[in-house]
C-alpha positions as MATLAB code, in Angstrom:
seq = 'MSLLVLGLILFLGVHSVAIAAPGWRSATIARVGEQRWKGLYTLVSLVGFVLLLYGYGQARMQPVVLYTPPAGLRHLALVLMLPVFPLLFAAYMPGRLQRVTRHPMLLATKFWALAHLLANGTLADVLLFGGFLAWAVADRISVKGRPAKVYAEGSGRNGGIAIVGGLVVYAVFVLWVHAWLFGVSPRP';
ca = [
     -65.227   16.757   50.754;
     -68.273   14.894   52.069;
     -69.874   14.825   48.589;
     -66.691   13.325   47.167;
     -66.667   10.635   49.858;
     -70.399    9.919   49.414;
     -69.921    9.697   45.636;
     -67.011    7.292   46.051;
     -69.008    5.144   48.474;
     -71.962    4.927   46.081;
     -69.971    4.489   42.862;
     -67.295    2.122   44.109;
     -69.723    0.465   46.512;
     -72.111   -0.637   43.803;
     -69.129   -1.722   41.679;
     -67.884   -3.776   44.638;
     -71.003   -5.888   45.164;
     -69.563   -8.688   43.021;
     -66.392   -8.533   45.148;
     -67.926   -8.368   48.617;
     -71.274  -10.113   48.235;
     -71.496  -12.220   45.079;
     -74.110  -14.523   46.611;
     -76.324  -11.598   47.634;
     -75.899  -10.112   44.154;
     -76.985  -13.342   42.466;
     -79.941  -13.779   44.829;
     -81.053  -10.191   44.276;
     -80.844  -10.550   40.501;
     -82.888  -13.758   40.734;
     -85.471  -11.979   42.913;
     -85.862   -8.658   41.060;
     -84.748   -9.662   37.562;
     -81.655   -8.810   35.586;
     -83.085   -5.731   33.856;
     -84.269   -4.159   37.112;
     -80.918   -4.944   38.768;
     -79.072   -3.289   35.884;
     -81.381   -0.280   36.108;
     -80.773    0.147   39.852;
     -77.054   -0.478   39.403;
     -76.899    2.168   36.680;
     -78.887    4.687   38.723;
     -76.715    4.288   41.841;
     -73.552    4.408   39.687;
     -74.700    7.574   37.937;
     -75.657    9.335   41.176;
     -72.343    8.300   42.742;
     -70.384    9.443   39.692;
     -72.051   12.857   39.614;
     -71.495   13.307   43.357;
     -67.826   12.329   43.184;
     -67.199   14.635   40.219;
     -68.950   17.563   41.889;
     -67.380   16.799   45.253;
     -63.910   16.543   43.717;
     -64.403   19.868   41.949;
     -65.512   21.485   45.211;
     -62.599   19.978   47.154;
     -60.124   21.335   44.591;
     -61.265   24.876   45.428;
     -59.880   24.554   48.975;
     -57.128   21.951   48.631;
     -55.653   20.196   51.631;
     -52.096   19.446   50.534;
     -50.769   16.148   51.861;
     -47.592   16.045   49.763;
     -45.988   17.963   46.915;
     -44.779   15.578   44.224;
     -41.443   16.335   42.564;
     -41.757   17.669   39.002;
     -40.256   14.462   37.605;
     -43.278   12.499   38.735;
     -45.473   14.504   36.348;
     -43.324   13.156   33.506;
     -43.658    9.631   34.877;
     -47.427   10.138   35.161;
     -47.589   11.009   31.452;
     -45.731    7.789   30.631;
     -47.999    5.721   32.901;
     -51.029    7.214   31.146;
     -49.844    6.019   27.699;
     -51.514    2.575   27.892;
     -54.748    3.806   29.492;
     -56.753    4.712   26.381;
     -55.528    1.730   24.317;
     -56.574   -0.531   27.219;
     -59.976    1.165   27.405;
     -60.431    0.570   23.673;
     -59.304   -3.050   24.093;
     -61.942   -3.622   26.786;
     -64.605   -3.248   24.076;
     -62.762   -4.737   21.102;
     -62.430   -8.525   21.144;
     -58.985   -9.702   20.220;
     -55.532  -10.644   21.358;
     -54.893   -7.484   23.398;
     -58.068   -8.108   25.369;
     -57.143  -11.756   26.011;
     -53.512  -11.015   26.958;
     -54.382   -8.270   29.442;
     -57.316  -10.359   30.731;
     -59.173   -7.369   32.181;
     -58.069   -4.305   30.251;
     -60.519   -1.924   31.968;
     -59.154   -2.801   35.420;
     -55.582   -2.460   34.182;
     -56.401    0.935   32.640;
     -57.957    2.034   35.935;
     -54.822    1.018   37.839;
     -52.513    2.940   35.481;
     -54.822    5.999   35.526;
     -55.138    6.070   39.312;
     -51.437    5.468   39.991;
     -50.382    8.149   37.492;
     -52.674   10.683   39.131;
     -51.508    9.768   42.635;
     -47.910   10.376   41.546;
     -48.715   13.773   40.011;
     -51.149   15.134   42.616;
     -50.897   15.364   46.375;
     -54.074   16.796   47.832;
     -56.462   14.973   50.124;
     -59.119   14.961   47.399;
     -56.642   13.381   44.965;
     -55.649   10.693   47.442;
     -59.299    9.897   48.169;
     -60.373    9.823   44.521;
     -57.416    8.167   42.837;
     -56.422    6.074   45.846;
     -60.008    4.838   46.137;
     -60.102    3.807   42.489;
     -56.680    2.153   42.715;
     -57.670    0.173   45.814;
     -60.954   -0.848   44.173;
     -59.230   -1.965   40.939;
     -56.681   -4.050   42.868;
     -59.428   -5.641   44.997;
     -61.572   -6.357   41.943;
     -58.652   -7.917   40.062;
     -57.920  -10.169   43.036;
     -61.589  -11.163   43.312;
     -61.754  -11.968   39.590;
     -59.292  -14.788   40.196;
     -61.906  -16.527   42.346;
     -64.683  -16.214   39.765;
     -65.226  -18.357   36.689;
     -62.811  -17.355   33.939;
     -64.191  -14.857   31.468;
     -64.185  -16.167   27.930;
     -63.170  -13.543   25.396;
     -64.267  -13.673   21.791;
     -61.598  -14.214   19.154;
     -62.333  -10.946   17.392;
     -60.504   -9.516   14.458;
     -56.730   -9.633   14.358;
     -56.839   -5.918   13.593;
     -58.677   -4.982   16.803;
     -55.477   -4.848   18.853;
     -53.869   -2.473   16.370;
     -56.998   -0.348   16.213;
     -57.129   -0.212   20.010;
     -53.478    0.822   20.248;
     -53.500    3.422   17.474;
     -56.939    4.784   18.374;
     -56.051    4.885   22.059;
     -52.783    6.716   21.432;
     -54.549    9.279   19.238;
     -57.121    9.891   21.991;
     -54.265   10.092   24.527;
     -52.519   12.779   22.460;
     -55.717   14.799   22.009;
     -56.475   14.478   25.714;
     -52.977   15.563   26.808;
     -52.762   18.439   24.334;
     -56.271   19.909   24.712;
     -59.060   18.000   26.424;
     -57.604   17.600   29.939;
     -57.036   21.354   30.312;
     -60.458   22.118   28.826;
     -62.318   19.655   31.090;
     -60.361   20.043   34.327;
     -58.617   23.396   34.001;
     -55.187   21.796   34.435;
     -52.748   20.866   31.700;
     -51.058   17.508   32.297;
     -47.999   18.722   30.370;
     -45.098   19.694   32.629;
];
């Protein structure tokens, strides 16, 4: 469990610098340079991500059950996951969907984390998905205090591509990839 917690601290911690210490972040970038900052940021993120994945996998071997969700919540989790991949696509495809959702990656993270909290009830699940949900909510709140992000117009087709492509990836993930990667089928 300690590797999961350390991974979360590193991964979410480095992703929270803009939330908690924007002035320090700017000063550090000015001092060390943007490329070096991005390199350090990437390194800490990668180490944190690997630790949280490994730690989560280890914690799943000896689960500490906090609650047992009713079977119906697994169905609700599948529904909540529907917009996740289209939103992830939209985060990288300029267009109307990106502008309307304002921060599609954060919205996707919220849906993903909430869906998994509803379907899973171990301590590791609450730490992992609850941590990401809390971070995404905090980051979305902090974004309101920052200068507005200007999104490119993009192609009118990008929204459709994001939706269709995201739903195809969702279907493939639900039918095969989730069970292959994590050993658990999300299908009830």
